[in-house]
PDB file of C-alpha atoms in Angstrom:
ATOM      1  CA  ALA A  19       3.661  15.151  -2.193  1.00 74.00           C
ATOM      2  CA  GLN A  20       4.311  11.518  -1.517  1.00 83.00           C
ATOM      3  CA  ARG A  21       3.411   9.387  -4.470  1.00 89.00           C
ATOM      4  CA  VAL A  22       3.991   5.913  -5.847  1.00 95.00           C
ATOM      5  CA  THR A  23       3.745   5.345  -9.579  1.00 95.00           C
ATOM      6  CA  GLN A  24       3.501   2.016 -11.354  1.00 96.00           C
ATOM      7  CA  PRO A  25       3.524   2.912 -15.049  1.00 95.00           C
ATOM      8  CA  GLU A  26       2.282  -0.427 -16.381  1.00 95.00           C
ATOM      9  CA  LYS A  27      -1.319  -1.456 -15.779  1.00 94.00           C
ATOM     10  CA  LEU A  28      -0.757  -4.815 -17.405  1.00 96.00           C
ATOM     11  CA  LEU A  29       2.405  -6.780 -18.049  1.00 97.00           C
ATOM     12  CA  SER A  30       2.205  -9.957 -20.074  1.00 97.00           C
ATOM     13  CA  VAL A  31       5.154 -12.355 -20.419  1.00 97.00           C
ATOM     14  CA  PHE A  32       5.710 -15.970 -21.342  1.00 97.00           C
ATOM     15  CA  LYS A  33       6.684 -18.601 -18.827  1.00 97.00           C
ATOM     16  CA  GLY A  34      10.442 -18.657 -18.322  1.00 97.00           C
ATOM     17  CA  ALA A  35      10.940 -15.077 -19.478  1.00 97.00           C
ATOM     18  CA  PRO A  36      12.399 -12.423 -17.184  1.00 97.00           C
ATOM     19  CA  VAL A  37       9.970 -10.004 -15.637  1.00 97.00           C
ATOM     20  CA  GLU A  38      10.391  -6.512 -14.249  1.00 97.00           C
ATOM     21  CA  LEU A  39       7.561  -4.578 -12.643  1.00 97.00           C
ATOM     22  CA  LYS A  40       8.397  -0.914 -12.379  1.00 97.00           C
ATOM     23  CA  CYS A  41       7.823   1.276  -9.362  1.00 97.00           C
ATOM     24  CA  ASN A  42       8.842   4.897  -8.944  1.00 96.00           C
ATOM     25  CA  TYR A  43       8.214   7.033  -5.931  1.00 94.00           C
ATOM     26  CA  SER A  44       8.393  10.655  -4.920  1.00 92.00           C
ATOM     27  CA  TYR A  45       9.373  11.402  -1.364  1.00 86.00           C
ATOM     28  CA  SER A  46      11.967  13.790  -0.055  1.00 80.00           C
ATOM     29  CA  GLY A  47      13.084  11.668   2.907  1.00 78.00           C
ATOM     30  CA  SER A  48      14.059   8.034   3.406  1.00 78.00           C
ATOM     31  CA  PRO A  49      11.037   5.856   2.770  1.00 82.00           C
ATOM     32  CA  GLU A  50      10.365   2.245   3.516  1.00 87.00           C
ATOM     33  CA  LEU A  51       9.313   0.419   0.345  1.00 91.00           C
ATOM     34  CA  PHE A  52       7.220  -2.713  -0.074  1.00 93.00           C
ATOM     35  CA  TRP A  53       5.762  -4.976  -2.710  1.00 95.00           C
ATOM     36  CA  TYR A  54       2.361  -6.501  -2.016  1.00 96.00           C
ATOM     37  CA  VAL A  55       0.731  -9.189  -4.139  1.00 96.00           C
ATOM     38  CA  GLN A  56      -2.877 -10.228  -4.611  1.00 94.00           C
ATOM     39  CA  TYR A  57      -3.420 -13.630  -6.196  1.00 95.00           C
ATOM     40  CA  SER A  58      -6.807 -14.471  -7.637  1.00 92.00           C
ATOM     41  CA  ARG A  59      -9.405 -14.917  -4.870  1.00 87.00           C
ATOM     42  CA  GLN A  60      -6.817 -14.348  -2.165  1.00 90.00           C
ATOM     43  CA  ARG A  61      -6.232 -11.429   0.127  1.00 92.00           C
ATOM     44  CA  LEU A  62      -3.520  -8.868  -0.390  1.00 94.00           C
ATOM     45  CA  GLN A  63      -0.282 -10.005   1.217  1.00 94.00           C
ATOM     46  CA  LEU A  64       3.239  -8.767   1.673  1.00 93.00           C
ATOM     47  CA  LEU A  65       5.714 -10.083  -0.891  1.00 94.00           C
ATOM     48  CA  LEU A  66       8.859  -8.315   0.203  1.00 91.00           C
ATOM     49  CA  ARG A  67      10.229  -5.148   1.749  1.00 88.00           C
ATOM     50  CA  HIS A  68      13.445  -3.362   0.910  1.00 84.00           C
ATOM     51  CA  ILE A  69      14.713  -3.413   4.499  1.00 78.00           C
ATOM     52  CA  SER A  70      14.870  -7.200   4.664  1.00 77.00           C
ATOM     53  CA  ARG A  71      16.769  -7.483   1.364  1.00 74.00           C
ATOM     54  CA  GLU A  72      15.510 -11.006   0.859  1.00 79.00           C
ATOM     55  CA  SER A  73      14.301 -12.923  -2.167  1.00 81.00           C
ATOM     56  CA  ILE A  74      10.760 -14.254  -1.943  1.00 85.00           C
ATOM     57  CA  LYS A  75       9.453 -16.739  -4.518  1.00 90.00           C
ATOM     58  CA  GLY A  76      12.413 -15.789  -6.703  1.00 91.00           C
ATOM     59  CA  PHE A  77      11.523 -12.090  -6.681  1.00 94.00           C
ATOM     60  CA  THR A  78      13.968  -9.379  -5.688  1.00 93.00           C
ATOM     61  CA  ALA A  79      13.721  -5.615  -5.525  1.00 93.00           C
ATOM     62  CA  ASP A  80      16.454  -3.064  -5.003  1.00 86.00           C
ATOM     63  CA  LEU A  81      15.852   0.403  -3.713  1.00 87.00           C
ATOM     64  CA  ASN A  82      17.553   2.951  -5.954  1.00 88.00           C
ATOM     65  CA  LYS A  83      17.441   6.241  -4.116  1.00 84.00           C
ATOM     66  CA  GLY A  84      19.114   8.113  -6.966  1.00 87.00           C
ATOM     67  CA  GLU A  85      16.420   7.117  -9.428  1.00 88.00           C
ATOM     68  CA  THR A  86      13.739   6.890  -6.702  1.00 91.00           C
ATOM     69  CA  SER A  87      12.774   3.452  -7.928  1.00 93.00           C
ATOM     70  CA  PHE A  88      12.006   0.060  -6.418  1.00 95.00           C
ATOM     71  CA  HIS A  89      11.505  -2.256  -9.360  1.00 96.00           C
ATOM     72  CA  LEU A  90      10.470  -5.867  -8.775  1.00 96.00           C
ATOM     73  CA  LYS A  91      12.375  -8.470 -10.760  1.00 95.00           C
ATOM     74  CA  LYS A  92      12.344 -12.183 -11.387  1.00 96.00           C
ATOM     75  CA  PRO A  93      14.663 -13.912 -13.841  1.00 96.00           C
ATOM     76  CA  PHE A  94      12.270 -16.686 -14.886  1.00 96.00           C
ATOM     77  CA  ALA A  95       8.534 -16.063 -14.579  1.00 96.00           C
ATOM     78  CA  GLN A  96       6.184 -18.902 -13.628  1.00 97.00           C
ATOM     79  CA  GLU A  97       2.466 -19.215 -14.365  1.00 96.00           C
ATOM     80  CA  GLU A  98       1.711 -19.078 -10.651  1.00 96.00           C
ATOM     81  CA  ASP A  99       3.227 -15.587 -10.564  1.00 97.00           C
ATOM     82  CA  SER A 100       0.160 -14.249 -12.357  1.00 97.00           C
ATOM     83  CA  ALA A 101      -1.378 -11.774  -9.940  1.00 97.00           C
ATOM     84  CA  MET A 102      -1.883  -8.115  -9.141  1.00 95.00           C
ATOM     85  CA  TYR A 103       1.214  -6.439  -7.732  1.00 97.00           C
ATOM     86  CA  TYR A 104       1.246  -3.248  -5.721  1.00 96.00           C
ATOM     87  CA  CYS A 105       4.233  -1.154  -4.788  1.00 96.00           C
ATOM     88  CA  ALA A 106       3.835   0.752  -1.521  1.00 94.00           C
ATOM     89  CA  LEU A 107       5.701   3.411   0.418  1.00 91.00           C
ATOM     90  CA  ARG A 108       5.744   4.257   4.089  1.00 88.00           C
ATOM     91  CA  PRO A 109       7.339   7.598   4.909  1.00 79.00           C
ATOM     92  CA  PHE A 110      10.042   7.208   7.505  1.00 71.00           C
ATOM     93  CA  TYR A 111       8.518   9.524  10.070  1.00 66.00           C
ATOM     94  CA  ASN A 112       4.961   8.639   9.306  1.00 63.00           C
ATOM     95  CA  GLN A 113       2.726   8.855  12.359  1.00 60.00           C
ATOM     96  CA  GLY A 114       0.113   6.326  11.520  1.00 67.00           C
ATOM     97  CA  GLY A 115       2.122   3.588   9.865  1.00 72.00           C
ATOM     98  CA  LYS A 116      -0.085   3.945   6.835  1.00 81.00           C
ATOM     99  CA  LEU A 117       1.108   2.843   3.418  1.00 88.00           C
ATOM    100  CA  ILE A 118       0.781   4.776   0.177  1.00 90.00           C
ATOM    101  CA  PHE A 119       0.084   2.404  -2.693  1.00 94.00           C
ATOM    102  CA  GLY A 120       0.701   2.632  -6.389  1.00 95.00           C
ATOM    103  CA  GLN A 121      -1.965   1.935  -8.982  1.00 95.00           C
ATOM    104  CA  GLY A 122      -1.017  -1.696  -9.323  1.00 95.00           C
ATOM    105  CA  THR A 123       0.330  -3.819 -12.178  1.00 96.00           C
ATOM    106  CA  GLU A 124      -1.409  -6.946 -13.305  1.00 96.00           C
ATOM    107  CA  LEU A 125       1.123  -9.600 -14.264  1.00 98.00           C
ATOM    108  CA  SER A 126      -0.017 -12.293 -16.652  1.00 98.00           C
ATOM    109  CA  VAL A 127       2.360 -15.188 -17.275  1.00 97.00           C
ATOM    110  CA  LYS A 128       1.386 -17.223 -20.307  1.00 96.00           C
ATOM    111  CA  PRO A 129       2.335 -20.873 -20.809  1.00 94.00           C
TER     112      PRO A 129
ATOM    113  CA  ASN B  17      -6.339 -18.456  12.346  1.00 65.00           C
ATOM    114  CA  ALA B  18      -8.832 -15.797  11.224  1.00 78.00           C
ATOM    115  CA  GLY B  19      -6.516 -12.743  11.076  1.00 94.00           C
ATOM    116  CA  VAL B  20      -8.581  -9.825   9.752  1.00 97.00           C
ATOM    117  CA  THR B  21     -12.272 -10.495   9.203  1.00 97.00           C
ATOM    118  CA  GLN B  22     -14.590  -8.197   7.280  1.00 97.00           C
ATOM    119  CA  THR B  23     -18.361  -8.300   6.985  1.00 96.00           C
ATOM    120  CA  PRO B  24     -20.302  -8.248   4.775  1.00 96.00           C
ATOM    121  CA  LYS B  25     -18.379  -9.598   1.777  1.00 95.00           C
ATOM    122  CA  PHE B  26     -20.932  -8.244  -0.695  1.00 96.00           C
ATOM    123  CA  GLN B  27     -23.526  -5.513  -0.442  1.00 96.00           C
ATOM    124  CA  VAL B  28     -25.776  -3.671  -2.856  1.00 97.00           C
ATOM    125  CA  LEU B  29     -27.201  -0.330  -1.772  1.00 96.00           C
ATOM    126  CA  LYS B  30     -29.407   2.297  -3.281  1.00 97.00           C
ATOM    127  CA  THR B  31     -28.221   5.881  -3.423  1.00 97.00           C
ATOM    128  CA  GLY B  32     -28.862   7.565  -0.092  1.00 96.00           C
ATOM    129  CA  GLN B  33     -28.934   4.420   1.994  1.00 97.00           C
ATOM    130  CA  SER B  34     -26.542   3.947   4.882  1.00 96.00           C
ATOM    131  CA  MET B  35     -24.514   0.979   5.949  1.00 96.00           C
ATOM    132  CA  THR B  36     -21.608  -0.049   8.139  1.00 97.00           C
ATOM    133  CA  LEU B  37     -18.710  -2.274   7.167  1.00 98.00           C
ATOM    134  CA  GLN B  38     -17.382  -4.234  10.094  1.00 97.00           C
ATOM    135  CA  CYS B  39     -13.767  -5.239  10.629  1.00 98.00           C
ATOM    136  CA  ALA B  40     -12.220  -7.272  13.415  1.00 97.00           C
ATOM    137  CA  GLN B  41      -8.703  -8.595  13.952  1.00 97.00           C
ATOM    138  CA  ASP B  42      -7.567 -11.256  16.371  1.00 95.00           C
ATOM    139  CA  MET B  43      -3.814 -10.568  16.235  1.00 94.00           C
ATOM    140  CA  ASN B  44      -3.732  -8.027  19.068  1.00 94.00           C
ATOM    141  CA  HIS B  45      -2.642  -5.338  16.617  1.00 93.00           C
ATOM    142  CA  ASN B  46      -2.675  -1.699  17.638  1.00 92.00           C
ATOM    143  CA  SER B  47      -3.207  -0.061  14.235  1.00 93.00           C
ATOM    144  CA  MET B  48      -6.074  -0.526  11.808  1.00 94.00           C
ATOM    145  CA  TYR B  49      -6.860   0.911   8.383  1.00 95.00           C
ATOM    146  CA  TRP B  50      -9.597   1.182   5.797  1.00 97.00           C
ATOM    147  CA  TYR B  51      -8.675   1.321   2.103  1.00 96.00           C
ATOM    148  CA  ARG B  52     -10.741   1.341  -1.036  1.00 97.00           C
ATOM    149  CA  GLN B  53      -9.586  -0.330  -4.235  1.00 94.00           C
ATOM    150  CA  ASP B  54     -10.664   0.998  -7.603  1.00 92.00           C
ATOM    151  CA  PRO B  55      -9.421  -0.051 -11.068  1.00 85.00           C
ATOM    152  CA  GLY B  56      -6.516   2.092 -12.180  1.00 84.00           C
ATOM    153  CA  MET B  57      -6.392   3.879  -8.821  1.00 88.00           C
ATOM    154  CA  GLY B  58      -4.781   1.253  -6.651  1.00 90.00           C
ATOM    155  CA  LEU B  59      -5.555   1.301  -2.947  1.00 93.00           C
ATOM    156  CA  ARG B  60      -6.407   4.609  -1.363  1.00 94.00           C
ATOM    157  CA  LEU B  61      -6.539   5.167   2.371  1.00 93.00           C
ATOM    158  CA  ILE B  62      -9.890   6.292   3.721  1.00 96.00           C
ATOM    159  CA  TYR B  63      -9.294   6.400   7.479  1.00 96.00           C
ATOM    160  CA  TYR B  64      -6.896   4.847   9.920  1.00 94.00           C
ATOM    161  CA  SER B  65      -6.527   4.296  13.626  1.00 93.00           C
ATOM    162  CA  ALA B  66      -2.953   4.286  14.854  1.00 89.00           C
ATOM    163  CA  SER B  67      -4.048   3.012  18.249  1.00 89.00           C
ATOM    164  CA  GLU B  68      -7.207   2.355  20.224  1.00 91.00           C
ATOM    165  CA  GLY B  69      -8.994   5.627  20.875  1.00 90.00           C
ATOM    166  CA  THR B  70      -7.562   7.526  17.901  1.00 92.00           C
ATOM    167  CA  THR B  71      -8.724   7.901  14.324  1.00 95.00           C
ATOM    168  CA  ASP B  72      -7.386  10.037  11.483  1.00 93.00           C
ATOM    169  CA  LYS B  73      -8.372  10.881   7.947  1.00 94.00           C
ATOM    170  CA  GLY B  74      -6.574   9.359   5.042  1.00 91.00           C
ATOM    171  CA  GLU B  75      -6.500  10.390   1.403  1.00 90.00           C
ATOM    172  CA  VAL B  76     -10.220  10.009   0.589  1.00 95.00           C
ATOM    173  CA  PRO B  77     -12.302  10.423   3.784  1.00 96.00           C
ATOM    174  CA  ASN B  78     -15.274  12.347   2.381  1.00 96.00           C
ATOM    175  CA  GLY B  79     -18.575  10.511   2.744  1.00 96.00           C
ATOM    176  CA  TYR B  80     -17.242   8.114   5.377  1.00 97.00           C
ATOM    177  CA  ASN B  81     -17.025   7.878   9.138  1.00 97.00           C
ATOM    178  CA  VAL B  82     -15.183   5.406  11.306  1.00 97.00           C
ATOM    179  CA  SER B  83     -15.332   4.061  14.818  1.00 97.00           C
ATOM    180  CA  ARG B  84     -12.569   2.274  16.671  1.00 96.00           C
ATOM    181  CA  LEU B  85     -14.881   0.361  18.937  1.00 90.00           C
ATOM    182  CA  ASN B  86     -12.098  -1.379  20.854  1.00 95.00           C
ATOM    183  CA  LYS B  87      -8.668  -2.737  20.091  1.00 95.00           C
ATOM    184  CA  ARG B  88     -10.090  -5.495  17.899  1.00 96.00           C
ATOM    185  CA  GLU B  89     -12.759  -3.693  15.908  1.00 97.00           C
ATOM    186  CA  PHE B  90     -12.724  -0.814  13.420  1.00 97.00           C
ATOM    187  CA  SER B  91     -15.913  -0.046  11.524  1.00 97.00           C
ATOM    188  CA  LEU B  92     -16.501   2.093   8.436  1.00 98.00           C
ATOM    189  CA  ARG B  93     -19.838   3.818   7.950  1.00 97.00           C
ATOM    190  CA  LEU B  94     -21.383   5.283   4.835  1.00 96.00           C
ATOM    191  CA  GLU B  95     -24.095   7.682   5.991  1.00 92.00           C
ATOM    192  CA  SER B  96     -25.607   8.407   2.597  1.00 96.00           C
ATOM    193  CA  ALA B  97     -24.200   6.137  -0.086  1.00 95.00           C
ATOM    194  CA  ALA B  98     -23.384   7.523  -3.524  1.00 96.00           C
ATOM    195  CA  PRO B  99     -22.557   5.664  -6.766  1.00 96.00           C
ATOM    196  CA  SER B 100     -18.991   7.024  -6.501  1.00 96.00           C
ATOM    197  CA  GLN B 101     -18.582   4.863  -3.413  1.00 97.00           C
ATOM    198  CA  THR B 102     -18.983   1.690  -5.452  1.00 97.00           C
ATOM    199  CA  SER B 103     -15.702  -0.051  -4.729  1.00 97.00           C
ATOM    200  CA  VAL B 104     -13.963  -2.894  -2.981  1.00 96.00           C
ATOM    201  CA  TYR B 105     -13.141  -2.007   0.602  1.00 97.00           C
ATOM    202  CA  PHE B 106     -10.231  -3.504   2.493  1.00 97.00           C
ATOM    203  CA  CYS B 107      -9.587  -3.432   6.179  1.00 97.00           C
ATOM    204  CA  ALA B 108      -6.030  -3.962   7.372  1.00 95.00           C
ATOM    205  CA  SER B 109      -4.134  -4.052  10.628  1.00 94.00           C
ATOM    206  CA  SER B 110      -0.525  -3.815  11.753  1.00 91.00           C
ATOM    207  CA  PRO B 111       1.190  -4.514  15.081  1.00 89.00           C
ATOM    208  CA  THR B 112       2.071  -0.872  15.673  1.00 80.00           C
ATOM    209  CA  ALA B 113       1.891   2.372  13.758  1.00 74.00           C
ATOM    210  CA  GLY B 114       5.571   2.053  12.955  1.00 70.00           C
ATOM    211  CA  ALA B 115       5.461  -1.540  11.735  1.00 69.00           C
ATOM    212  CA  GLY B 116       5.443  -1.651   7.971  1.00 66.00           C
ATOM    213  CA  GLU B 117       3.614  -4.863   7.231  1.00 85.00           C
ATOM    214  CA  LEU B 118      -0.133  -4.601   6.914  1.00 91.00           C
ATOM    215  CA  PHE B 119      -2.351  -7.659   7.208  1.00 94.00           C
ATOM    216  CA  PHE B 120      -5.447  -7.424   5.034  1.00 96.00           C
ATOM    217  CA  GLY B 121      -8.954  -8.746   5.169  1.00 96.00           C
ATOM    218  CA  GLU B 122     -10.579 -10.445   2.200  1.00 95.00           C
ATOM    219  CA  GLY B 123     -12.379  -7.310   1.090  1.00 95.00           C
ATOM    220  CA  SER B 124     -15.986  -6.155   0.886  1.00 96.00           C
ATOM    221  CA  ARG B 125     -17.475  -5.469  -2.523  1.00 96.00           C
ATOM    222  CA  LEU B 126     -19.988  -2.631  -2.348  1.00 97.00           C
ATOM    223  CA  THR B 127     -22.228  -1.551  -5.212  1.00 97.00           C
ATOM    224  CA  VAL B 128     -24.280   1.619  -4.963  1.00 96.00           C
ATOM    225  CA  LEU B 129     -27.062   1.921  -7.525  1.00 95.00           C
TER     226      LEU B 129
END
């Protein structure tokens, strides 16, 4: 079965510290992976996708097919990074374009 | 630039009552989705519509029905609400079924007493 697992419900770090939000997936084919973010009182929005290989707001994520992981990293966390982060998977041959989301990790960056 | 608009934003129902959540997008997207968000469960897909005229079940369709009224609108109906349906509901759209990015509405918080 296709599944996305985010093992940490809450991650708390101090400003300036490195942050890594973990995401593991189970899928036998080649998935497309995403990170979505939901800031307080804002709608869920795309942060980055593995295909584009870009860095957004200092965040990067590398798809590791061997470990079936897509961890989100930032070297120096900022207070404005505090939000709910969701990892999501879209199976390559998916018919409906639907995304399968993980449980979410709440990131709290303390001053 | 409205994007995806959901109504109502808040609703309280009694067990057994029915209601419809409305969703409309103005981006000329083909695909639309309904998710529910519960603490510790993430977002789970209820129903989706890959294109106008088609609808399919997602992960948790029981107790819900949907209607793709036209290309812009995708409604979610609870025929007989149950406390287990207390949740935040999100509508989303994407340009095509194969396009990965979903654009979300602001959410509708539903409480069933």
